[in-house]
Amino acid sequence: MDTSRETDLNTEQKIKEAARKVFLEKGFDGAKLKHIAQEADVNIALVNYYFRSKEQLYKSIFLEAFKNFFGTIYHLLNDELPLEIKIWKLIDRYTDFLAANPHLPLFVLSELLKGGGVLITDLEMPKLLKTSHFVMQLREEGERGTIRKVDPIQVLSTLIGTLVLPFMAKPIITLIADFENEEQFRVFLENRKTVVFEMVMGYLRSR
Amino acid sequence: MDTSRETDLNTEQKIKEAARKVFLEKGFDGAKLKHIAQEADVNIALVNYYFRSKEQLYKSIFLEAFKNFFGTIYHLLNDELPLEIKIWKLIDRYTDFLAANPHLPLFVLSELLKGGGVLITDLEMPKLLKTSHFVMQLREEGERGTIRKVDPIQVLSTLIGTLVLPFMAKPIITLIADFENEEQFRVFLENRKTVVFEMVMGYLRSR
DNA sequence: ATTCATTTTAAAAAGTCATTTAAAATCCTT
DNA sequence: AAGGATTTTAAATGACTTTTTAAAATGAAT
């Protein structure tokens, strides 16, 4: 019986996990096969043996990250709940999700903006957002006058932007706010949930 | 007499402008001296002749970008204006500033997070934000009850996050919103100004 | 135990990139 | 126009990376 998690994984999985870590931290160009192989504790040639090329390995990691990033939002947006509760849940869960995957936003956005590898037009996930339950809900309640009439894209941008920024700007926030340990940053994130919630709900309810 | 702007510049300036463009678009690792030299229409060896090394050239570009990014915020935050007017001006001007420098946020944040080159602790600019007129103003008016008591870092994060996101996520927003030309994105940005303004002011005034 | 497929390794090969070199071209001063 | 400094170029260098190769190790099936 083997108790360590490392050795449970087969070589292919080990390499993929190592690649995920290195690519997410350094991006395609910054990541070297040497780093990935070291991280996986494996011979460099094995990376190509299992994945044919750096590019192919990268693509599988990127697509996975991309789906994870938007899939999580999509899932939360389609939860059939009253607007206010759904917004709270989105803020709460997505913050926790990002805390567990802090490199995801910057990786996905910066690699997308460089546009080197994957064609953005092939990526179905983001398109689905505009037919999500949440967007319909904003429209309907806007019509009914329960909330202000809004452009759903603006609301989505605001939500995602406010939730995602702390992770992309962590070094700067830490500097400005004089955080001295991880705990203080964690508290900041926890407070952030209510700030964002009150701000967005206040906006929707006003008028 | 020479009417074109290109040829007015001396070689060193030409290289620096080319480097700014390429580094901002591709980051340190993605940018190759070949690209920079091509963009500047110059022999590769000249880049090293004028700047000694890729690293040194990069550092001068990064620091300039960093100061530009935070300097612009800092300047706007220290404008001695009533809170509401200042917030509007910040949103309006910073959006226009970013529209003219759309790669700046992702470049600065992602290069900072990788942490390769410049030490973040050496960068004075962000520290200044917490002693800015704006932050003092938030505190004072919070005490006086003119606005809600807030954590200034939360407000700053929200403002910067909401303003900066459209530029970092432009490909995705374009996809979700079905923008078919630049003009539609421009309109989105213009509308965004009032959305952000109303949201932030609503939050500060509530309670 | 032998055979065969799979996995792993070390080393070579091929390619890319930043940097250096030395010669050539240009410019400026006299 | 000649001389000397500055700028520019093509080519070489050397370090590093990805990919390929072929042999070695491992493991499973007979």
Coordinates of C-alpha atoms (C1' of nucleotides) in Angstrom, one line a residue:
Chain A
M1 CA 0.0 0.0 0.0
D2 CA 1.3 3.4 -0.9
T3 CA 0.3 6.4 1.1
S4 CA 2.0 9.2 -0.8
R5 CA -0.1 11.0 -3.5
E6 CA 2.8 11.4 -5.8
T7 CA 3.5 7.8 -6.6
D8 CA -0.2 7.0 -7.0
L9 CA -0.1 8.9 -10.3
N10 CA 1.1 7.3 -13.4
T11 CA 3.8 9.1 -15.4
E12 CA 1.5 10.7 -17.8
Q13 CA -0.6 12.3 -15.0
K14 CA 2.5 13.3 -13.2
I15 CA 3.8 15.2 -16.3
K16 CA 0.5 16.8 -16.9
E17 CA 0.2 18.1 -13.3
A18 CA 3.8 19.4 -13.5
A19 CA 3.0 21.1 -16.8
R20 CA -0.1 22.7 -15.4
K21 CA 1.9 24.1 -12.5
V22 CA 4.7 25.4 -14.7
F23 CA 2.6 26.7 -17.6
L24 CA 0.2 28.5 -15.3
E25 CA 3.0 30.2 -13.4
K26 CA 5.3 31.1 -16.4
G27 CA 3.2 31.0 -19.5
F28 CA 4.1 29.2 -22.7
D29 CA 7.3 31.0 -23.5
G30 CA 8.6 31.2 -19.9
A31 CA 8.0 27.5 -19.3
K32 CA 10.8 25.2 -20.3
L33 CA 10.6 21.5 -20.7
K34 CA 13.4 21.2 -18.2
H35 CA 11.3 22.8 -15.5
I36 CA 8.3 20.6 -16.3
A37 CA 10.4 17.5 -16.3
Q38 CA 12.1 18.5 -13.0
E39 CA 8.8 19.3 -11.4
A40 CA 7.5 15.9 -12.5
D41 CA 10.8 14.2 -11.5
V42 CA 11.1 12.6 -14.9
N43 CA 13.4 12.5 -17.9
I44 CA 12.8 15.3 -20.5
A45 CA 12.3 12.9 -23.3
L46 CA 9.4 11.4 -21.5
V47 CA 7.4 14.6 -22.0
N48 CA 7.7 14.3 -25.7
Y49 CA 7.1 10.5 -25.5
Y50 CA 3.7 11.1 -23.9
F51 CA 2.7 14.4 -25.5
R52 CA 4.6 14.6 -28.8
S53 CA 5.5 18.2 -28.4
K54 CA 5.6 21.2 -26.0
E55 CA 2.9 22.9 -28.1
Q56 CA 0.6 19.9 -27.8
L57 CA 1.0 19.6 -24.1
Y58 CA 0.5 23.3 -23.8
K59 CA -2.7 23.2 -25.7
S60 CA -4.2 20.5 -23.6
I61 CA -3.3 22.5 -20.5
F62 CA -4.7 25.8 -21.8
L63 CA -8.0 24.3 -22.9
E64 CA -8.4 22.6 -19.6
A65 CA -7.7 25.9 -17.8
F66 CA -10.0 27.9 -20.1
K67 CA -12.9 25.5 -19.6
N68 CA -12.3 25.5 -15.9
F69 CA -12.2 29.3 -15.7
F70 CA -15.4 29.8 -17.7
G71 CA -17.1 26.6 -16.9
T72 CA -17.1 27.5 -13.2
I73 CA -18.7 30.8 -14.0
Y74 CA -21.2 29.2 -16.4
H75 CA -22.2 26.7 -13.9
L76 CA -22.8 29.3 -11.2
L77 CA -24.7 31.6 -13.6
N78 CA -27.1 28.8 -14.5
D79 CA -28.0 27.9 -11.0
E80 CA -31.7 28.4 -10.8
L81 CA -32.0 30.7 -7.8
P82 CA -33.5 34.1 -7.0
L83 CA -31.2 36.9 -8.4
E84 CA -29.9 38.1 -5.0
I85 CA -29.1 34.7 -3.7
K86 CA -27.5 33.7 -7.0
I87 CA -25.3 36.8 -7.0
W88 CA -24.1 36.1 -3.5
K89 CA -23.4 32.5 -4.3
L90 CA -21.5 33.5 -7.4
I91 CA -19.3 35.9 -5.5
D92 CA -18.8 33.5 -2.6
R93 CA -18.0 30.4 -4.7
Y94 CA -16.0 32.1 -7.4
T95 CA -13.8 33.8 -4.9
D96 CA -13.1 30.5 -3.2
F97 CA -12.5 28.9 -6.6
L98 CA -10.0 31.5 -7.5
A99 CA -8.3 31.3 -4.2
A100 CA -7.7 27.6 -5.0
N101 CA -6.5 28.5 -8.5
P102 CA -4.9 31.9 -8.2
H103 CA -2.9 31.8 -11.4
L104 CA -5.9 30.9 -13.6
P105 CA -7.1 34.4 -14.5
L106 CA -3.8 35.9 -15.5
F107 CA -2.8 32.8 -17.4
V108 CA -6.0 32.5 -19.4
L109 CA -6.3 36.2 -20.2
S110 CA -2.7 36.9 -21.1
E111 CA -2.3 33.8 -23.2
L112 CA -5.6 34.6 -25.0
L113 CA -4.5 38.2 -25.6
K114 CA -1.2 37.1 -27.1
G115 CA -3.3 34.8 -29.3
G116 CA -0.4 32.6 -30.1
G117 CA -1.9 29.1 -29.8
V118 CA -5.6 28.5 -29.7
L119 CA -8.1 30.4 -31.8
I120 CA -10.5 32.3 -29.6
T121 CA -13.4 31.8 -32.1
D122 CA -13.2 28.1 -31.5
L123 CA -13.9 28.4 -27.8
E124 CA -17.6 27.8 -27.2
M125 CA -17.7 28.5 -23.5
P126 CA -17.8 32.3 -23.4
K127 CA -20.6 32.4 -26.0
L128 CA -22.8 30.4 -23.7
L129 CA -22.7 33.0 -21.0
K130 CA -25.0 35.3 -22.9
T131 CA -27.8 32.7 -22.9
S132 CA -27.2 31.8 -19.3
H133 CA -30.1 31.8 -16.8
F134 CA -28.4 34.8 -15.1
V135 CA -28.5 37.0 -18.2
M136 CA -32.2 36.1 -18.8
Q137 CA -33.0 36.8 -15.3
L138 CA -31.4 40.3 -15.5
R139 CA -33.5 41.0 -18.6
E140 CA -36.7 39.8 -17.2
E141 CA -36.4 41.5 -13.9
G142 CA -35.4 44.7 -15.7
E143 CA -38.6 44.5 -17.8
R144 CA -40.7 43.8 -14.7
G145 CA -39.1 46.7 -12.9
T146 CA -37.8 44.6 -10.0
I147 CA -34.4 45.9 -10.8
R148 CA -32.9 48.6 -12.9
K149 CA -32.6 48.0 -16.6
V150 CA -29.0 47.0 -17.3
D151 CA -26.7 45.8 -20.0
P152 CA -25.9 42.2 -18.8
I153 CA -22.4 42.4 -20.3
Q154 CA -21.7 45.4 -18.1
V155 CA -22.8 43.5 -15.0
L156 CA -20.9 40.4 -15.9
S157 CA -17.8 42.4 -16.6
T158 CA -18.1 44.2 -13.3
L159 CA -18.6 41.0 -11.4
I160 CA -15.8 39.1 -13.0
G161 CA -13.5 42.1 -13.0
T162 CA -13.9 42.8 -9.3
L163 CA -13.6 39.1 -8.3
V164 CA -10.6 38.4 -10.5
L165 CA -8.5 41.5 -9.8
P166 CA -7.2 40.7 -6.4
F167 CA -5.6 37.6 -7.7
M168 CA -4.0 39.3 -10.7
A169 CA -2.8 42.2 -8.7
K170 CA -1.9 40.4 -5.5
P171 CA 1.7 41.7 -5.3
I172 CA 0.6 45.3 -5.6
I173 CA -2.4 45.0 -3.3
T174 CA -0.1 43.4 -0.7
L175 CA 2.3 46.3 -1.1
I176 CA -0.3 49.0 -0.9
A177 CA -2.1 47.5 2.0
D178 CA 1.0 46.5 3.9
F179 CA -0.1 42.9 4.3
E180 CA 2.5 40.9 6.2
N181 CA 1.1 37.4 5.8
E182 CA -1.2 35.3 3.8
E183 CA -3.9 35.5 6.5
Q184 CA -4.3 39.2 6.0
F185 CA -4.8 38.7 2.3
R186 CA -7.4 36.0 3.1
V187 CA -9.3 38.4 5.3
F188 CA -9.2 41.0 2.6
L189 CA -10.7 38.4 0.2
E190 CA -13.4 37.5 2.7
N191 CA -14.4 41.2 3.2
R192 CA -14.3 41.7 -0.5
K193 CA -17.2 39.3 -0.9
T194 CA -19.6 41.6 0.9
V195 CA -18.2 44.8 -0.7
V196 CA -18.8 43.4 -4.1
F197 CA -22.2 42.0 -3.2
E198 CA -23.4 45.3 -1.7
M199 CA -22.0 47.3 -4.6
V200 CA -23.6 45.2 -7.3
M201 CA -26.9 44.7 -5.5
G202 CA -27.1 48.4 -4.7
Y203 CA -26.6 49.2 -8.3
L204 CA -29.3 46.8 -9.5
R205 CA -31.8 47.9 -6.9
S206 CA -31.3 51.7 -7.3
R207 CA -33.7 53.9 -9.2
Chain B
M1 CA 12.6 68.7 -44.6
D2 CA 11.2 65.4 -43.5
T3 CA 7.5 65.0 -43.0
S4 CA 7.3 61.3 -41.8
R5 CA 7.5 60.7 -38.1
E6 CA 9.5 57.5 -38.4
T7 CA 12.6 59.0 -39.8
D8 CA 12.6 61.9 -37.4
L9 CA 13.6 59.5 -34.6
N10 CA 17.2 58.5 -34.1
T11 CA 18.1 54.8 -34.0
E12 CA 18.0 54.6 -30.2
Q13 CA 14.5 56.0 -30.0
K14 CA 13.3 53.8 -32.8
I15 CA 14.6 50.7 -31.0
K16 CA 13.0 51.8 -27.8
E17 CA 9.6 52.4 -29.4
A18 CA 9.8 49.0 -31.1
A19 CA 10.8 47.3 -27.9
R20 CA 7.9 49.0 -26.0
K21 CA 5.5 47.7 -28.6
V22 CA 6.9 44.1 -28.7
F23 CA 7.5 43.7 -25.0
L24 CA 4.0 45.1 -24.1
E25 CA 2.4 42.6 -26.6
K26 CA 4.4 39.5 -25.8
G27 CA 6.1 39.9 -22.5
F28 CA 9.7 39.4 -21.7
D29 CA 10.0 35.7 -22.8
G30 CA 7.7 36.0 -25.8
A31 CA 9.5 39.0 -27.2
K32 CA 12.5 38.1 -29.4
L33 CA 15.3 40.5 -30.3
K34 CA 14.5 39.6 -33.9
H35 CA 11.0 41.0 -33.6
I36 CA 12.2 44.1 -32.0
A37 CA 14.8 44.7 -34.6
Q38 CA 12.4 44.0 -37.4
E39 CA 9.8 46.4 -35.9
A40 CA 12.5 49.1 -35.6
D41 CA 13.8 48.2 -39.1
V42 CA 17.3 47.8 -37.7
N43 CA 20.0 45.2 -37.4
I44 CA 19.8 43.0 -34.3
A45 CA 23.3 43.8 -33.2
L46 CA 22.3 47.4 -32.9
V47 CA 19.9 46.6 -30.1
N48 CA 22.8 45.4 -28.0
Y49 CA 25.0 48.2 -29.2
Y50 CA 22.6 50.7 -27.7
F51 CA 21.2 48.8 -24.8
R52 CA 23.9 46.3 -23.9
S53 CA 21.4 43.4 -23.4
K54 CA 17.8 42.3 -23.8
E55 CA 17.4 42.4 -20.0
Q56 CA 18.5 46.0 -19.7
L57 CA 16.3 47.1 -22.5
Y58 CA 13.4 45.3 -20.9
K59 CA 14.0 46.8 -17.5
S60 CA 13.9 50.3 -18.9
I61 CA 10.6 49.5 -20.7
F62 CA 9.1 47.8 -17.7
L63 CA 9.9 50.6 -15.3
E64 CA 8.5 53.2 -17.7
A65 CA 5.3 51.2 -18.2
F66 CA 5.0 50.7 -14.5
K67 CA 5.4 54.4 -13.6
N68 CA 3.0 55.3 -16.4
F69 CA 0.4 52.9 -15.1
F70 CA 0.5 53.9 -11.5
G71 CA 1.6 57.5 -12.0
T72 CA -1.5 58.2 -14.0
I73 CA -3.7 56.8 -11.2
Y74 CA -1.7 58.6 -8.6
H75 CA -2.0 61.9 -10.4
L76 CA -5.7 61.5 -10.7
L77 CA -6.1 60.4 -7.0
N78 CA -4.3 63.5 -5.8
D79 CA -6.4 66.0 -7.8
E80 CA -7.9 68.2 -5.1
L81 CA -11.6 67.9 -6.0
P82 CA -14.8 67.0 -4.3
L83 CA -15.1 63.2 -4.0
E84 CA -17.8 62.7 -6.5
I85 CA -16.2 64.9 -9.2
K86 CA -12.9 63.3 -8.6
I87 CA -14.3 59.8 -8.9
W88 CA -15.9 60.7 -12.2
K89 CA -12.8 62.3 -13.5
L90 CA -10.7 59.3 -12.5
I91 CA -13.1 56.9 -14.3
D92 CA -13.3 59.1 -17.4
R93 CA -9.6 59.9 -17.7
Y94 CA -8.3 56.5 -16.7
T95 CA -10.5 54.8 -19.2
D96 CA -9.3 57.1 -22.0
F97 CA -5.7 56.6 -20.8
L98 CA -6.1 52.8 -21.0
A99 CA -7.8 53.0 -24.4
A100 CA -4.6 54.7 -25.6
N101 CA -2.5 52.1 -23.9
P102 CA -4.5 48.9 -24.0
H103 CA -1.7 46.5 -23.3
L104 CA -0.4 48.2 -20.2
P105 CA -2.5 46.5 -17.5
L106 CA -1.9 42.9 -18.5
F107 CA 1.8 43.6 -19.2
V108 CA 2.5 45.2 -15.9
L109 CA 0.5 42.8 -13.8
S110 CA 1.6 39.6 -15.5
E111 CA 5.3 40.6 -15.5
L112 CA 5.0 41.6 -11.8
L113 CA 3.4 38.3 -10.9
K114 CA 6.1 36.3 -12.6
G115 CA 8.5 38.4 -10.6
G116 CA 11.4 37.6 -12.9
G117 CA 13.1 41.0 -13.4
V118 CA 12.4 43.9 -11.1
L119 CA 11.9 43.6 -7.4
I120 CA 8.4 44.8 -6.4
T121 CA 9.6 46.1 -3.1
D122 CA 11.8 48.6 -4.9
L123 CA 8.8 50.2 -6.6
E124 CA 7.7 53.2 -4.7
M125 CA 4.7 54.2 -6.7
P126 CA 2.1 51.9 -5.4
K127 CA 3.0 52.7 -1.8
L128 CA 2.1 56.3 -2.5
L129 CA -1.4 55.5 -3.3
K130 CA -2.3 54.9 0.4
T131 CA -1.3 58.4 1.3
S132 CA -3.1 59.9 -1.7
H133 CA -5.6 62.7 -1.3
F134 CA -8.3 60.3 -2.4
V135 CA -7.7 57.8 0.4
M136 CA -7.6 60.6 3.0
Q137 CA -10.9 61.9 1.6
L138 CA -12.5 58.5 1.9
R139 CA -11.5 58.3 5.5
E140 CA -12.5 61.8 6.4
E141 CA -15.9 61.7 4.8
G142 CA -16.4 58.3 6.3
E143 CA -15.8 59.8 9.8
R144 CA -18.1 62.7 9.0
G145 CA -20.8 60.4 7.8
T146 CA -21.0 62.0 4.4
I147 CA -20.4 58.6 3.0
R148 CA -20.3 55.1 4.3
K149 CA -17.2 53.9 6.2
V150 CA -15.1 52.0 3.8
D151 CA -11.8 50.2 3.5
P152 CA -10.0 52.5 0.9
I153 CA -8.1 49.5 -0.5
Q154 CA -11.4 47.8 -1.3
V155 CA -12.6 50.9 -3.1
L156 CA -9.4 51.3 -5.0
S157 CA -9.4 47.6 -6.0
T158 CA -12.9 47.9 -7.3
L159 CA -12.2 51.0 -9.3
I160 CA -9.0 49.8 -10.8
G161 CA -10.4 46.3 -11.4
T162 CA -13.6 47.5 -13.1
L163 CA -11.7 50.0 -15.3
V164 CA -8.9 47.7 -16.2
L165 CA -10.8 44.5 -17.0
P166 CA -12.3 45.4 -20.3
F167 CA -8.8 45.8 -21.7
M168 CA -7.4 42.6 -20.3
A169 CA -10.5 40.6 -21.4
K170 CA -11.2 42.3 -24.6
P171 CA -11.1 39.2 -26.8
I172 CA -13.6 37.5 -24.5
I173 CA -15.9 40.4 -24.1
T174 CA -15.9 40.9 -27.9
L175 CA -16.9 37.2 -28.2
I176 CA -19.6 37.3 -25.6
A177 CA -21.1 40.6 -26.7
D178 CA -20.9 39.8 -30.4
F179 CA -19.0 43.0 -31.1
E180 CA -18.3 43.2 -34.8
N181 CA -16.1 46.3 -35.0
E182 CA -14.0 48.5 -32.8
E183 CA -16.7 51.1 -32.6
Q184 CA -19.0 48.8 -30.7
F185 CA -16.2 48.2 -28.2
R186 CA -15.7 51.9 -27.9
V187 CA -19.3 52.5 -27.1
F188 CA -19.1 49.7 -24.5
L189 CA -16.3 51.6 -22.9
E190 CA -18.1 54.8 -22.9
N191 CA -21.2 53.3 -21.3
R192 CA -19.0 51.6 -18.8
K193 CA -17.9 54.9 -17.4
T194 CA -21.4 55.7 -16.1
V195 CA -22.0 52.1 -14.9
V196 CA -18.9 52.2 -12.8
F197 CA -19.5 55.7 -11.6
E198 CA -23.1 54.9 -10.5
M199 CA -22.1 51.7 -8.9
V200 CA -19.3 53.1 -6.9
M201 CA -21.1 56.3 -5.9
G202 CA -24.2 54.3 -5.0
Y203 CA -22.1 52.1 -2.8
L204 CA -20.4 55.0 -1.0
R205 CA -23.7 56.9 -0.5
S206 CA -25.8 54.0 0.8
R207 CA -26.6 53.5 4.5
Chain C
dA1 C1' 12.9 -18.4 -18.5
dT2 C1' 12.0 -16.3 -23.0
dT3 C1' 9.6 -13.2 -25.8
dC4 C1' 7.5 -9.1 -26.8
dA5 C1' 5.5 -4.6 -25.9
dT6 C1' 5.9 -0.7 -23.1
dT7 C1' 8.5 2.6 -20.6
dT8 C1' 12.6 5.0 -19.5
dT9 C1' 17.2 6.8 -20.2
dA10 C1' 21.4 9.1 -22.1
dA11 C1' 23.0 11.1 -25.9
dA12 C1' 22.8 13.2 -30.3
dA13 C1' 20.7 16.2 -33.5
dA14 C1' 18.6 20.3 -35.0
dG15 C1' 17.1 24.6 -34.2
dT16 C1' 16.7 29.1 -31.8
dC17 C1' 18.3 32.9 -29.4
dA18 C1' 21.3 36.5 -27.2
dT19 C1' 25.6 38.2 -27.5
dT20 C1' 30.2 39.2 -29.4
dT21 C1' 33.4 40.2 -33.0
dA22 C1' 35.6 42.5 -36.6
dA23 C1' 35.1 44.6 -40.7
dA24 C1' 32.5 48.1 -43.5
dA25 C1' 30.0 52.3 -43.9
dT26 C1' 28.8 56.8 -42.4
dC27 C1' 29.5 61.1 -40.4
dC28 C1' 32.0 65.0 -38.6
dT29 C1' 36.0 67.9 -37.9
dT30 C1' 39.8 69.9 -39.7
Chain D
dA1 C1' 40.0 65.4 -49.0
dA2 C1' 42.0 62.9 -44.8
dG3 C1' 41.6 61.1 -40.3
dG4 C1' 39.2 59.6 -36.5
dA5 C1' 35.2 58.6 -34.0
dT6 C1' 30.6 56.7 -34.4
dT7 C1' 27.2 53.8 -36.3
dT8 C1' 25.9 49.8 -38.9
dT9 C1' 26.4 45.3 -40.9
dA10 C1' 27.2 40.3 -41.6
dA11 C1' 28.9 36.5 -39.6
dA12 C1' 30.6 33.7 -35.7
dT13 C1' 30.0 32.2 -31.2
dG14 C1' 28.2 29.9 -27.5
dA15 C1' 24.5 28.8 -24.6
dC16 C1' 20.2 26.9 -24.2
dT17 C1' 15.9 24.3 -25.9
dT18 C1' 13.1 21.2 -28.2
dT19 C1' 12.9 17.1 -30.6
dT20 C1' 14.7 12.6 -32.2
dT21 C1' 17.2 8.4 -31.8
dA22 C1' 18.6 4.2 -30.3
dA23 C1' 19.7 1.4 -26.7
dA24 C1' 18.5 -0.1 -22.0
dA25 C1' 15.3 -1.3 -18.4
dT26 C1' 11.0 -3.0 -17.0
dG27 C1' 6.9 -5.7 -16.9
dA28 C1' 3.5 -8.8 -18.4
dA29 C1' 2.2 -13.1 -21.0
dT30 C1' 3.4 -17.4 -22.5

